[in-house]
Each structure stands twice: as C-alpha cells, then as structure tokens.
mmCIF file of C-alpha atoms in Angstrom:
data_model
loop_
_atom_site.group_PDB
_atom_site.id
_atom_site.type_symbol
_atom_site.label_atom_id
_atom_site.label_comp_id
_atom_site.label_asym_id
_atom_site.label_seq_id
_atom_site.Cartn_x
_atom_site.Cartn_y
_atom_site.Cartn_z
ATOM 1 C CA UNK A 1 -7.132 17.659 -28.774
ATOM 2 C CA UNK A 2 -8.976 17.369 -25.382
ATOM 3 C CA UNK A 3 -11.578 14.796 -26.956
ATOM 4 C CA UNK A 4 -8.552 12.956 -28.568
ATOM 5 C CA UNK A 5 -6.520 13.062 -25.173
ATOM 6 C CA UNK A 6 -9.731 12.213 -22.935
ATOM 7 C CA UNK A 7 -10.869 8.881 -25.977
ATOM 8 C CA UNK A 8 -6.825 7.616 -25.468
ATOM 9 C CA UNK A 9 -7.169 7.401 -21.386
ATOM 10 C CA UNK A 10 -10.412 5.998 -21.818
ATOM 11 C CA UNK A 11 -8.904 3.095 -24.029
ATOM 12 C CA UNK A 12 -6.129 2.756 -21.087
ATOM 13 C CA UNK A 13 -8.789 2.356 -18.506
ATOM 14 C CA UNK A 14 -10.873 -0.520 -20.389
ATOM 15 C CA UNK A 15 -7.736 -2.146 -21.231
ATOM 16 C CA UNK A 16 -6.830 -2.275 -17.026
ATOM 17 C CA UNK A 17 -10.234 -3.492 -16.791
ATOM 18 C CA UNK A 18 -10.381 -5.945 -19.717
ATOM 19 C CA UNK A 19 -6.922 -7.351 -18.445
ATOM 20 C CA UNK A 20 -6.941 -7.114 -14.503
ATOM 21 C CA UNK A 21 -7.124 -4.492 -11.987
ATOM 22 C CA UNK A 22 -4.561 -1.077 -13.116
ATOM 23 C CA UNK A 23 -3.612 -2.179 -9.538
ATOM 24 C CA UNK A 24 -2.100 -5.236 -10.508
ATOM 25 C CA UNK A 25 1.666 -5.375 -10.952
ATOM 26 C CA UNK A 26 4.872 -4.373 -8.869
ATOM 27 C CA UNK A 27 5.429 -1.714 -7.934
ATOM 28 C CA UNK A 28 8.963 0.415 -6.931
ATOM 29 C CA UNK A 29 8.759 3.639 -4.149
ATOM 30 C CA UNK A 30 9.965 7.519 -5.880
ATOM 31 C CA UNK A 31 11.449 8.558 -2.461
ATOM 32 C CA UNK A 32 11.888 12.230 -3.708
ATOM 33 C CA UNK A 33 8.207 11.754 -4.377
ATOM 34 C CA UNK A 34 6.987 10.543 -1.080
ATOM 35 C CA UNK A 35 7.321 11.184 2.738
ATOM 36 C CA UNK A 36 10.628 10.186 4.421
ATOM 37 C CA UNK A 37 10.828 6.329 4.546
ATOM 38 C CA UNK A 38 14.300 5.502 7.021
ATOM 39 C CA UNK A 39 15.630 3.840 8.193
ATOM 40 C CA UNK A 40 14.714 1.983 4.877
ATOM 41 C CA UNK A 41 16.357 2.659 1.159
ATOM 42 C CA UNK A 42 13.735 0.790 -0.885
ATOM 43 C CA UNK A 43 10.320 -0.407 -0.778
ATOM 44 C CA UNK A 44 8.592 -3.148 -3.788
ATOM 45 C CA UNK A 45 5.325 -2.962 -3.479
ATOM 46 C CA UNK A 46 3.749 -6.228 -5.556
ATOM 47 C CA UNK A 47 -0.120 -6.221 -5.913
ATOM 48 C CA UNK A 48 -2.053 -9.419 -7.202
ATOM 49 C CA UNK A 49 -5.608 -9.081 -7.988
ATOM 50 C CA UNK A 50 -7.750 -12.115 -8.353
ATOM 51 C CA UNK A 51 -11.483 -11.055 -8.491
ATOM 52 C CA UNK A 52 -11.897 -10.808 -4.636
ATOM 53 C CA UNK A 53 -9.025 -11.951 -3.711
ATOM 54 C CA UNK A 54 -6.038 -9.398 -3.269
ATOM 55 C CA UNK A 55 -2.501 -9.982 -2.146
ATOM 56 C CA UNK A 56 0.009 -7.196 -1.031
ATOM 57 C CA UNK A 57 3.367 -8.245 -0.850
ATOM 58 C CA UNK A 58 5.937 -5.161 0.675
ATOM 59 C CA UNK A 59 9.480 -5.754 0.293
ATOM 60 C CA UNK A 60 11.472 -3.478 2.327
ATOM 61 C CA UNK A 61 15.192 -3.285 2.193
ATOM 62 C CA UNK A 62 18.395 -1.373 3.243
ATOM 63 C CA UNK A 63 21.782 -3.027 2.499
ATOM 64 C CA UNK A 64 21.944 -6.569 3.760
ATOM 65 C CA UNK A 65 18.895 -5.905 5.791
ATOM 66 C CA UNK A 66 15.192 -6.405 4.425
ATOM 67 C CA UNK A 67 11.885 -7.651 5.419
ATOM 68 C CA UNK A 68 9.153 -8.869 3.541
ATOM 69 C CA UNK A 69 5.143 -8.499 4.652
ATOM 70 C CA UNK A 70 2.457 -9.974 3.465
ATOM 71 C CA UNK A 71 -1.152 -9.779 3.397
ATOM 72 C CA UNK A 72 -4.078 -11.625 1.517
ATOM 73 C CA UNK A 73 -7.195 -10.067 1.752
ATOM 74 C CA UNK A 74 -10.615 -11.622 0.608
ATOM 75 C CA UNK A 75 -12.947 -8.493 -0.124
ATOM 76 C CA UNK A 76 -16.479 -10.841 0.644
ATOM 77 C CA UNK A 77 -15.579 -10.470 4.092
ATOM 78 C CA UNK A 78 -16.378 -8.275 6.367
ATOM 79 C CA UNK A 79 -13.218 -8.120 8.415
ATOM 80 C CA UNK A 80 -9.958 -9.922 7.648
ATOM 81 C CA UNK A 81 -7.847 -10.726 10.187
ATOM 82 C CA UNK A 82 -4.135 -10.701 9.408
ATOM 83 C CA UNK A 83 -1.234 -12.188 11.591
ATOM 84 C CA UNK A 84 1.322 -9.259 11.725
ATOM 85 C CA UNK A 85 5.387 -10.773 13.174
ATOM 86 C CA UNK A 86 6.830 -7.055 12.961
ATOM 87 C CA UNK A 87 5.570 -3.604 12.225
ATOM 88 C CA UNK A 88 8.267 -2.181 9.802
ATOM 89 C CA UNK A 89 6.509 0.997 9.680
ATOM 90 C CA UNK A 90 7.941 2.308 12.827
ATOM 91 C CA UNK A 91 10.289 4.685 11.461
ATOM 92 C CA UNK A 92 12.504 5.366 14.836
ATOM 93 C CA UNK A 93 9.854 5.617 16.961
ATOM 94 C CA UNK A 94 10.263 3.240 18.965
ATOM 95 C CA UNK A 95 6.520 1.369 18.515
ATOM 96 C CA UNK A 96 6.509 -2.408 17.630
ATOM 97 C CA UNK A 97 3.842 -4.776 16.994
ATOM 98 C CA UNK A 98 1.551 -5.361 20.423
ATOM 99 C CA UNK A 99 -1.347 -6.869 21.632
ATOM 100 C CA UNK A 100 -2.319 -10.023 19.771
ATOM 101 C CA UNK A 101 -0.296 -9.410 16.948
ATOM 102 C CA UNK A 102 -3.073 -9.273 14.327
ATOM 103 C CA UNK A 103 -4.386 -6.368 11.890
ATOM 104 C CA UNK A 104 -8.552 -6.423 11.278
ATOM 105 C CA UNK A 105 -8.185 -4.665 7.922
ATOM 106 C CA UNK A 106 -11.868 -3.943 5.908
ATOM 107 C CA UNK A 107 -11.315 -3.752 2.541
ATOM 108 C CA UNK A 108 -13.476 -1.879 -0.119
ATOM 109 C CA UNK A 109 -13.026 -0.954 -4.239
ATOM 110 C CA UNK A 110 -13.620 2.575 -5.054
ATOM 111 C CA UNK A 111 -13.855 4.634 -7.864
ATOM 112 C CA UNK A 112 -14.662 1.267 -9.962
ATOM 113 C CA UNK A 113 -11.697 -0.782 -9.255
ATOM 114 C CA UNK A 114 -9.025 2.335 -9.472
ATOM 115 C CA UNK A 115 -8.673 2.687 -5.755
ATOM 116 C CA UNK A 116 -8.206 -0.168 -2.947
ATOM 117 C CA UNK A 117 -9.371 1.501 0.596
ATOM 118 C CA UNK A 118 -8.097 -0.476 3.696
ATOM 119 C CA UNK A 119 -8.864 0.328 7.102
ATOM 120 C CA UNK A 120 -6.883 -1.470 9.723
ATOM 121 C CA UNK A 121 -6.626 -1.786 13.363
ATOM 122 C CA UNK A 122 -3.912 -3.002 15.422
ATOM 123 C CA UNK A 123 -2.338 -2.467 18.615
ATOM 124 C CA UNK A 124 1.483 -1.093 18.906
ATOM 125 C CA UNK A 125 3.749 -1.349 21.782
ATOM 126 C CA UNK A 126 5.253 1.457 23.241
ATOM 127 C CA UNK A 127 7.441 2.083 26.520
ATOM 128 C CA UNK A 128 4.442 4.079 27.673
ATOM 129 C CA UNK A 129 2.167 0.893 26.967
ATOM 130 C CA UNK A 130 0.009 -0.305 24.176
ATOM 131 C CA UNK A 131 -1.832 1.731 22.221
ATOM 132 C CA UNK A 132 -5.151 0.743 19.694
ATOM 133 C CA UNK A 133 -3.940 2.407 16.189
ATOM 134 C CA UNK A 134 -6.139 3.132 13.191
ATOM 135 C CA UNK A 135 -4.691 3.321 9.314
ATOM 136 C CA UNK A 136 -6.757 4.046 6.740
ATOM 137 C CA UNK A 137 -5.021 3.540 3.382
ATOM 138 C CA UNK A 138 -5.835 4.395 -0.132
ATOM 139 C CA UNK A 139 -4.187 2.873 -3.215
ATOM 140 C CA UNK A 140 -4.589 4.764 -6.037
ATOM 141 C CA UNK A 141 -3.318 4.327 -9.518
ATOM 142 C CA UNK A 142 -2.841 7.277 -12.206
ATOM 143 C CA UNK A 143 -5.233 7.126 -15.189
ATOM 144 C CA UNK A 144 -2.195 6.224 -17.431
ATOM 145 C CA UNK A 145 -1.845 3.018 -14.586
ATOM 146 C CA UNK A 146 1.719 3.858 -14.361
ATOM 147 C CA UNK A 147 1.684 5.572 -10.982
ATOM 148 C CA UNK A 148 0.392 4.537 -7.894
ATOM 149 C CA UNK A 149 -0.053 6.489 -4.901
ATOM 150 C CA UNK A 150 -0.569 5.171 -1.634
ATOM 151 C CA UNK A 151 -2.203 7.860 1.395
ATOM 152 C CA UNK A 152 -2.497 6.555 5.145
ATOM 153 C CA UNK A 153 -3.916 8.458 7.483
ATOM 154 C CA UNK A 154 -2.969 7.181 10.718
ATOM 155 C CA UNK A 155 -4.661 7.275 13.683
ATOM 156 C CA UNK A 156 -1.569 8.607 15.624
ATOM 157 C CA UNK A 157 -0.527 11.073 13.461
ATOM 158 C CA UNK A 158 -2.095 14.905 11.756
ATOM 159 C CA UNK A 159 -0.699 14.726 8.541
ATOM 160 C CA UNK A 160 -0.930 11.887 5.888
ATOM 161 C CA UNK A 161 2.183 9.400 4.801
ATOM 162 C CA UNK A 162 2.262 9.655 1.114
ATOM 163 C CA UNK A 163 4.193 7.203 -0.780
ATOM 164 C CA UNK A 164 4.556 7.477 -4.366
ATOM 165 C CA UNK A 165 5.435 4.625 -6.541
ATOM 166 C CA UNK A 166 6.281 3.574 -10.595
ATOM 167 C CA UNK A 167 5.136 0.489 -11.809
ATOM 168 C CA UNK A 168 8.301 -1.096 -13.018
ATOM 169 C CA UNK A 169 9.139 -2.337 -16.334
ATOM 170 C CA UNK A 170 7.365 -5.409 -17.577
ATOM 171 C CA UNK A 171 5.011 -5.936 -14.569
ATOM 172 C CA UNK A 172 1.822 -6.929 -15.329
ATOM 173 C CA UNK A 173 -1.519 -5.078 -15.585
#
C-alpha cells in the first residue's frame, strides 16, 4: 500500500513539473487554518510561473473594501526591486509603507521547484519613526499540489504568520 501510495504522489509531482510549477494557480486563504488576518475577510492569492519569471498577485478584500498587490519577480537577478503604494499587512498596528517605498525581495526555488523562498526588505513607518523590516517567506505547496502554505518570519515579530490556502476549483497547475 505504501509503495502504491508513495508511486501515485510521485505521478502528481511529474505531472506539476511536466505542466508548470505545483505553484501555479490561484489560490483562496482557510482562515481557521491560518493566523488571524483582520481587519481583512478574504485573501486570493494568484501565482503565475513562467520559467524565471514569477508573478504574485494578492487580492485582499472585506465588504466593499479591497486592495490588490502585485509583484513580478525575475529569479536571474540578484535583487528585485519592487515599488510597494501600501503595506496591507499591517494588521492594526499602526505601520505603513516608509522610506522609499520599495521592497528588495531575493528570490530562490527550493526543494526542486516545490517551494518559492523570498526575502524582502523594506522600511515601515511608525509614530515612533521608520523602521528597516526583514520578511522571509516560504511558499510551499502539499505533495497532492492542492494546498499551499505560506510561512513569514518577520523581522519584527517571534513567532511565524502562517497562512494556509486551497487551490480553488479549475485553476491551473
């Protein structure tokens, strides 16, 4: 049964790899599942893999208010430098986007192409002043590619943000 069970994931795996990254697709938070996201109800997460290239387009709403982020990353660079208008990830605490308004994210593939690591620096603005922030990020998908989880471990904080997310229906792989 193990052999059988173990020959069936295997056969997922090449197919993500045959078709595009098991990253690819969009992708829709399990609050229960993850750490407390207000003042926000729902977050899409959409991924698009193109060799290199990868796009992360977040979709946060709550009611008749939403916001919409994204980032292209090319992986042959070293650094990418990303133009950031509002930090949504505050979560009441009063820190907004600061200094020049731009993430340096370094991007790497992991555990062959089943895990997107970003590491990203930015600056927030606080009413004690600005403050340099770290967040490293991990985006890891389930070995039946329909579960992602995403880890940051921020500079600012001891314990991790998890978010947990379903890949919904129809969304490519």
């Amino acid at each position: 049964m193990k052999l059988r069970h173990l020959n069936l994931l295997s056969l997922v795996s090449l197919a993500c790899c045959v078709h595009g990254s098991p990253l690819s697709g969009t992708w829709q938070l399990d609050p229960a599942r993850s750490t407390e996201f207000s003042p926000w109800r729902e977050l899409i997460l959409t991924i698009v893999v193109d060799g290199d290239r990868v796009d992360l387009r977040r979709h946060f709403s709550n009611g008749r208010r939403s916001f919409t982020e994204d980032t292209a990353l090319d992986l042959t660079l070293p650094v990418n430098v990303v133009p950031v208008t509002w930090w949504p990830d505050n979560r009441h605490l009063g820190a907004y986007i600061g200094g020049d308004k731009q993430k340096r994210i370094r991007a790497a593939w992991l555990d062959e192409g089943r895990v997107l690591r970003l590491s990203a620096d930015l600056t927030l603005a606080t009413s004690q002043g600005e403050r340099a922030i770290n967040i490293l990020s991990d985006y890891k998908v389930s070995a039946n590619g329909s579960i992602l989880t995403l880890t940051e471990l921020r500079s600012t904080r001891n314990q991790p943000v998890v978010y947990t997310f379903t890949r919904r229906e129809n969304s490519a792989r």
